[in-house]
Amino acid sequence: MFENKCILTGVKPTGKPHIGNYFGAIKPAVELGHQASRFNLFIADYHAINFMKDAEILQREIKEIACIYLAAGLNPKTDYFYRQSDIPEINEITTILYAFTPKGFMNKSHAYKACVEKNLADNKPADDGVNMGLYTYPTLMAADILAMDTDIVPVGKDQIQHVEIARDIAGAVNAYYDRDLLKLPEYVTANNVSVLPGTDGRKMSKSYNNVIPIFEDEKIVKKAVYATITDSKPIEEPKNPEDVFVYQIYKCLATPEQTAEMADGLKNGKLGYGHIKAMLLDVILEQTRDAKAVYDYYMAHYDEVRGFLEDGAARARPYAQRTLQRLKETLFG
Ligand code: ADP
Ligand code: TRP
């Protein structure tokens, strides 16, 4: 489907993902990446230091996210899997791109604007806690993308603007020199992926504290599943499945047959909340069992993962070197 194309995406190491992140973003990104001739997936550690400066925590989160992507099917031999900080050319390219980035682009970037809005709402100075890393974040992100001659960037809605900024900056460089120095990237949003509700019926999200964790021990997953909010209707009272949060989560993960079985049981007063929570737990454990084995293996053998990341950086780096060389030759003669 994306023959002769490069798909690239970056992930920030920011805390343990939940099943919403895993089924809604991580797995679909890997599946999409595998439709392209070249799939780059990197850990955005230079982006992470804007808000996380504790090396120990950062290392832990990098390890975690790396093992999760391997569990989701990333192929460390054929995909380009690397840490951003292992490719220093990205930072040199960033410096070059600054010279073509209107300051106004940064002012209107969502990530920065969201901080300003929050500060103002909290009666703080507009730029309180905003460092230059956060402010100029879209330019580094543009360099991540442009360095690798990326065709397509799969994104959630919040990142569309950043890819547009990368495209605009690349367009400005190309227009200035009247040459195709940088490839113009496009974004795709995975619109066939459902938003998983959390244990309180709202979107599952770290910020709502309503998550079901991924790849934890069964006991911990069970505790989260059984904490899903239900009312006090007795088993025999017929229920509308769409009003039942457990069912709403279940239908995102179960087969159509399993989903129909739960819906019928609820409508006919044959299934109580205890039953359906057990069914939900089963389907989560079933859908994550093989991946969890991979995750557990790599968490226990992280040296192998480090090797993959080094190898990925060594294979990806020549792309960034060539891009940088093209730019420097043009800029400095
Ligand atoms: P959170 O809301 O837990 O903080 P993030 O905003 O960090 O999650 O999202 C990381 C990625 O996971 C994004 O691509 C986002 O679209 C996806 N994602 C987050 N929550 C869900 C969900 N409940 N269902 C599906 N995808 C989700
Ligand atoms: N900004 C992205 C996020 O917050 C992470 C990221 C950094 C990225 N560089 C990228 C994503 C390049 C796609 C392409 O999730």
Coordinates of C-alpha atoms and ligand atoms in Angstrom, one line a residue:
M1 CA 0.0 0.0 0.0
F2 CA 2.9 2.4 0.8
E3 CA 5.4 0.9 -1.6
N4 CA 8.7 2.9 -1.9
K5 CA 7.6 5.1 0.9
C6 CA 9.1 5.9 4.2
I7 CA 6.8 6.0 7.2
L8 CA 8.3 7.6 10.3
T9 CA 7.0 8.2 13.8
G10 CA 8.5 9.3 17.1
V11 CA 7.4 8.4 20.6
K12 CA 8.0 10.2 23.7
P13 CA 9.0 8.1 26.7
T14 CA 6.4 9.3 29.1
G15 CA 5.1 6.8 31.6
K16 CA 3.6 3.4 31.2
P17 CA 1.0 3.1 28.4
H18 CA -2.4 1.7 29.0
I19 CA -4.5 -0.6 26.8
G20 CA -6.1 2.5 25.1
N21 CA -2.6 3.6 24.0
Y22 CA -1.6 0.1 23.0
F23 CA -4.6 -0.8 20.9
G24 CA -5.4 2.8 19.8
A25 CA -2.0 4.0 18.8
I26 CA 1.0 1.7 19.3
K27 CA -0.1 -1.4 17.5
P28 CA -1.9 0.4 14.6
A29 CA 1.3 2.5 14.1
V30 CA 3.5 -0.7 13.8
E31 CA 0.9 -2.3 11.5
L32 CA 0.8 0.8 9.3
G33 CA 4.6 1.1 9.3
H34 CA 4.9 -2.4 8.0
Q35 CA 2.9 -1.4 4.9
A36 CA 5.8 0.8 3.9
S37 CA 9.2 0.0 2.3
R38 CA 10.9 1.7 5.2
F39 CA 9.6 2.1 8.7
N40 CA 11.4 4.4 11.1
L41 CA 10.3 4.4 14.7
F42 CA 12.4 6.3 17.2
I43 CA 12.3 7.2 20.8
A44 CA 12.2 11.0 21.1
D45 CA 14.5 11.4 24.1
Y46 CA 15.6 15.0 23.2
H47 CA 11.9 15.9 23.3
A48 CA 11.5 14.2 26.6
I49 CA 14.1 16.3 28.4
N50 CA 12.0 19.4 28.0
F51 CA 9.9 18.0 30.9
M52 CA 11.8 15.1 32.4
K53 CA 15.3 15.8 33.7
D54 CA 15.8 12.8 36.0
A55 CA 18.1 10.4 34.1
E56 CA 17.0 7.3 36.1
I57 CA 13.3 7.9 35.4
L58 CA 14.1 8.7 31.8
Q59 CA 16.1 5.5 31.3
R60 CA 13.3 3.4 32.9
E61 CA 10.7 4.9 30.6
I62 CA 12.9 4.5 27.5
K63 CA 13.4 0.8 28.4
E64 CA 9.6 0.4 28.9
I65 CA 8.6 2.0 25.7
A66 CA 11.2 0.2 23.7
C67 CA 10.1 -3.2 25.0
I68 CA 6.4 -2.3 24.4
Y69 CA 7.1 -1.5 20.7
L70 CA 9.0 -4.8 20.3
A71 CA 6.0 -6.6 21.9
A72 CA 3.7 -4.8 19.4
G73 CA 5.5 -6.4 16.5
L74 CA 8.3 -4.0 15.7
N75 CA 11.0 -5.8 13.8
P76 CA 14.4 -4.6 15.0
K77 CA 16.2 -6.2 12.1
T78 CA 14.3 -4.7 9.2
D79 CA 12.6 -1.6 10.8
Y80 CA 14.7 1.4 11.8
F81 CA 14.4 1.5 15.5
Y82 CA 16.6 4.1 17.2
R83 CA 17.0 6.7 19.9
Q84 CA 16.9 10.3 18.6
S85 CA 20.0 11.2 20.7
D86 CA 22.0 8.6 18.8
I87 CA 21.7 10.6 15.6
P88 CA 23.4 14.0 16.3
E89 CA 22.9 15.2 12.7
I90 CA 19.2 15.7 13.7
N91 CA 20.3 18.5 16.0
E92 CA 22.5 20.1 13.4
I93 CA 19.6 20.0 10.9
T94 CA 17.5 21.6 13.6
T95 CA 19.9 24.5 13.8
I96 CA 19.7 25.0 10.0
L97 CA 15.9 24.8 10.1
Y98 CA 15.8 27.5 12.7
A99 CA 17.0 30.0 10.1
F100 CA 14.0 29.2 8.0
T101 CA 11.4 28.9 10.8
P102 CA 9.3 32.0 11.3
K103 CA 8.9 32.7 15.0
G104 CA 5.2 33.0 14.5
F105 CA 5.0 29.3 13.7
M106 CA 6.3 28.5 17.2
N107 CA 3.9 31.1 18.8
K108 CA 0.9 29.3 17.3
S109 CA 2.1 25.7 18.0
H110 CA -0.5 23.8 20.0
A111 CA 1.9 22.4 22.5
Y112 CA 3.2 25.8 23.5
K113 CA -0.3 27.5 23.2
A114 CA -1.8 24.9 25.5
C115 CA 0.9 25.7 28.2
V116 CA 0.2 29.4 27.9
E117 CA -3.5 29.0 28.1
K118 CA -3.2 26.8 31.2
N119 CA -0.9 29.4 32.8
L120 CA -3.3 32.2 32.1
A121 CA -6.2 30.2 33.5
D122 CA -4.1 29.5 36.6
N123 CA -3.4 33.3 36.9
K124 CA 0.3 32.7 36.2
P125 CA 2.6 34.6 33.8
A126 CA 2.0 33.4 30.2
D127 CA 5.4 31.8 29.8
D128 CA 5.7 30.3 33.3
G129 CA 7.6 27.1 33.2
V130 CA 8.0 27.2 29.4
N131 CA 11.5 26.4 28.3
M132 CA 13.0 27.0 24.9
G133 CA 12.9 23.3 24.2
L134 CA 9.2 23.3 24.5
Y135 CA 8.8 26.5 22.6
T136 CA 10.9 25.4 19.6
Y137 CA 9.7 21.8 19.8
P138 CA 8.1 21.8 16.3
T139 CA 11.4 22.6 14.7
L140 CA 13.2 19.7 16.3
M141 CA 10.2 17.5 15.3
A142 CA 10.6 18.9 11.7
A143 CA 14.2 17.8 11.7
D144 CA 13.3 14.3 13.0
I145 CA 11.0 14.0 10.0
L146 CA 13.0 15.8 7.3
A147 CA 16.4 14.2 8.2
M148 CA 15.0 10.8 7.2
D149 CA 13.4 11.7 3.8
T150 CA 10.1 10.8 5.3
D151 CA 7.0 10.5 3.1
I152 CA 4.4 9.8 5.7
V153 CA 3.9 10.5 9.4
P154 CA 1.1 8.6 11.2
V155 CA -0.3 10.9 13.8
G156 CA -3.0 11.4 16.4
K157 CA -5.0 14.6 15.8
D158 CA -2.9 16.6 18.2
Q159 CA 0.2 16.2 16.1
I160 CA -1.2 17.2 12.7
Q161 CA -0.2 20.8 13.1
H162 CA 3.4 19.8 13.8
V163 CA 3.7 17.8 10.6
E164 CA 2.2 20.8 8.7
I165 CA 4.9 23.0 10.3
A166 CA 7.6 20.5 9.1
R167 CA 6.1 20.6 5.6
D168 CA 6.0 24.4 5.6
I169 CA 9.6 24.7 6.8
A170 CA 10.8 22.2 4.1
G171 CA 8.8 24.1 1.5
A172 CA 10.5 27.3 2.6
V173 CA 14.0 25.8 2.3
N174 CA 13.2 24.3 -1.1
A175 CA 11.7 27.5 -2.4
Y176 CA 14.6 29.6 -1.2
Y177 CA 17.1 27.5 -3.1
D178 CA 14.7 26.5 -5.8
R179 CA 15.7 22.9 -5.4
D180 CA 14.1 19.8 -3.9
L181 CA 16.5 19.6 -0.9
L182 CA 14.0 18.3 1.5
K183 CA 11.1 15.9 1.0
L184 CA 7.7 17.3 1.9
P185 CA 6.1 14.9 4.4
E186 CA 2.4 14.1 4.7
Y187 CA 0.4 13.0 7.7
V188 CA -2.1 10.2 8.0
T189 CA -4.5 9.8 10.8
A190 CA -5.7 6.3 11.7
N191 CA -9.5 7.0 11.6
N192 CA -10.5 3.3 11.7
V193 CA -9.1 2.9 15.2
S194 CA -11.6 3.2 18.0
V195 CA -11.2 5.3 21.1
L196 CA -11.2 3.0 24.0
P197 CA -13.4 4.1 26.9
G198 CA -11.9 3.9 30.4
T199 CA -13.3 2.3 33.6
D200 CA -15.5 5.4 34.2
G201 CA -16.9 5.6 30.6
R202 CA -14.8 8.6 29.6
K203 CA -11.9 8.2 27.1
M204 CA -9.3 6.0 28.7
S205 CA -6.6 8.4 29.7
K206 CA -3.7 8.8 32.1
S207 CA -5.1 12.1 33.1
Y208 CA -8.5 10.7 34.1
N209 CA -7.1 7.9 36.3
N210 CA -9.4 5.4 34.6
V211 CA -7.0 3.2 32.8
I212 CA -6.5 -0.5 32.5
P213 CA -2.7 -1.1 32.4
I214 CA -1.0 -3.2 29.8
F215 CA 1.5 -6.0 30.4
E216 CA 1.1 -5.9 34.2
D217 CA 0.6 -9.0 36.4
E218 CA -2.8 -10.6 36.1
K219 CA -3.8 -9.4 39.6
I220 CA -3.2 -5.8 38.7
V221 CA -5.1 -6.0 35.4
K222 CA -7.9 -7.7 37.2
K223 CA -8.1 -5.0 39.9
A224 CA -8.4 -2.3 37.2
V225 CA -11.0 -4.3 35.2
Y226 CA -13.1 -5.0 38.3
A227 CA -13.0 -1.3 39.2
T228 CA -15.0 -0.5 36.1
I229 CA -18.1 1.4 37.2
T230 CA -21.4 -0.4 37.1
D231 CA -24.8 0.4 38.6
S232 CA -26.7 -1.9 41.1
K233 CA -29.2 -3.6 38.8
P234 CA -29.6 -7.3 39.6
I235 CA -28.7 -9.9 37.0
E236 CA -32.2 -10.7 35.8
E237 CA -33.0 -7.0 35.0
P238 CA -32.6 -6.5 31.3
K239 CA -29.9 -3.9 30.5
N240 CA -29.1 -1.8 27.5
P241 CA -25.5 -2.9 26.6
E242 CA -24.6 0.6 25.4
D243 CA -25.2 1.9 28.9
V244 CA -22.7 -0.6 30.4
F245 CA -19.1 0.6 30.5
V246 CA -17.7 -3.0 30.7
Y247 CA -19.5 -3.8 27.4
Q248 CA -18.2 -0.6 25.8
I249 CA -14.6 -1.6 26.5
Y250 CA -15.2 -5.2 25.6
K251 CA -16.6 -4.5 22.2
C252 CA -13.4 -2.7 21.2
L253 CA -11.3 -5.8 21.9
A254 CA -13.6 -8.9 21.5
T255 CA -14.6 -10.6 18.3
P256 CA -18.1 -9.8 16.8
E257 CA -19.4 -13.2 18.1
Q258 CA -18.1 -12.6 21.6
T259 CA -19.5 -9.0 21.5
A260 CA -22.9 -10.3 20.4
E261 CA -22.9 -12.9 23.2
M262 CA -22.3 -10.3 25.9
A263 CA -24.9 -8.0 24.4
D264 CA -27.6 -10.7 24.3
G265 CA -26.7 -11.8 27.9
L266 CA -27.2 -8.3 29.1
K267 CA -30.4 -7.7 27.2
N268 CA -31.9 -11.0 28.4
G269 CA -30.9 -10.6 32.0
K270 CA -28.7 -13.7 31.8
L271 CA -25.3 -12.0 32.5
G272 CA -24.5 -10.0 35.7
Y273 CA -21.7 -7.5 36.2
G274 CA -19.4 -10.1 37.8
H275 CA -19.8 -12.3 34.7
I276 CA -19.1 -9.6 32.2
K277 CA -16.1 -8.3 34.1
A278 CA -14.6 -11.9 34.0
M279 CA -15.3 -12.0 30.3
L280 CA -13.5 -8.6 29.8
L281 CA -10.5 -9.7 31.8
D282 CA -10.3 -12.9 29.8
V283 CA -10.4 -11.1 26.5
I284 CA -7.7 -8.6 27.6
L285 CA -5.4 -11.4 28.9
E286 CA -6.1 -13.4 25.7
Q287 CA -5.4 -10.4 23.4
T288 CA -2.2 -9.5 25.2
R289 CA -0.8 -12.9 26.2
D290 CA 1.7 -13.4 23.3
A291 CA 2.8 -9.8 23.3
K292 CA 3.3 -9.8 27.1
A293 CA 5.6 -12.8 26.7
V294 CA 7.7 -10.8 24.3
Y295 CA 7.6 -7.7 26.6
D296 CA 8.6 -9.7 29.6
Y297 CA 11.5 -11.3 27.7
Y298 CA 13.0 -8.0 26.6
M299 CA 12.5 -6.3 29.9
A300 CA 14.6 -9.2 31.3
H301 CA 17.1 -9.0 28.4
Y302 CA 17.5 -5.3 27.9
D303 CA 21.1 -5.6 26.6
E304 CA 19.6 -7.1 23.5
V305 CA 17.3 -4.2 23.1
R306 CA 20.2 -1.7 23.6
G307 CA 21.9 -3.6 20.7
F308 CA 18.8 -3.3 18.5
L309 CA 18.7 0.5 19.2
E310 CA 22.4 0.9 18.4
D311 CA 22.1 -1.1 15.2
G312 CA 19.0 0.8 14.2
A313 CA 20.8 4.1 14.7
A314 CA 23.7 2.9 12.7
R315 CA 21.4 2.0 9.8
A316 CA 19.3 5.2 10.1
R317 CA 22.2 7.6 10.5
P318 CA 23.4 7.7 6.9
Y319 CA 20.0 9.1 5.8
A320 CA 20.4 12.0 8.2
Q321 CA 24.1 12.4 7.2
R322 CA 23.1 12.7 3.6
T323 CA 20.4 15.2 4.3
L324 CA 22.8 17.3 6.4
Q325 CA 25.4 17.2 3.7
R326 CA 22.9 18.3 1.1
L327 CA 21.9 21.2 3.2
K328 CA 25.5 22.3 4.2
E329 CA 26.7 22.1 0.6
T330 CA 23.9 24.4 -0.4
L331 CA 24.1 26.7 2.5
F332 CA 27.8 27.1 2.8
G333 CA 29.0 26.2 -0.7
Ligands
ADP1 P1 -3.3 9.7 27.6 O1 -4.7 10.3 27.2 O2 -3.5 8.5 28.4 O3 -2.4 10.8 28.2 P2 -1.8 10.2 25.3 O4 -2.5 11.5 25.1 O5 -0.4 10.2 25.8 O6 -2.7 9.3 26.2 O7 -1.9 9.4 23.9 C1 -0.9 8.6 23.3 C2 -1.4 8.0 22.1 O8 -2.4 7.0 22.4 C3 -2.1 9.0 21.1 O9 -1.8 8.6 19.8 C4 -3.6 8.8 21.4 O10 -4.3 9.1 20.2 C5 -3.7 7.3 21.8 N1 -4.7 7.1 22.8 C6 -4.8 7.7 24.0 N2 -5.9 7.3 24.7 C7 -6.6 6.5 23.9 C8 -7.8 5.7 24.0 N3 -8.5 5.8 25.1 N4 -8.2 5.0 22.9 C9 -7.4 5.0 21.8 N5 -6.3 5.6 21.6 C10 -5.8 6.4 22.6
TRP2 N1 5.5 15.1 19.1 C1 5.2 13.7 19.1 C2 4.3 13.4 20.3 O1 4.1 14.2 21.2 C3 6.4 12.8 19.2 C4 7.4 13.1 18.0 C5 8.6 13.7 18.1 C6 7.1 12.7 16.7 N2 9.1 13.7 16.8 C7 8.2 13.2 15.9 C8 6.0 12.1 16.0 C9 8.3 13.0 14.6 C10 6.1 11.9 14.7 C11 7.2 12.4 13.9 O2 3.7 12.3 20.4

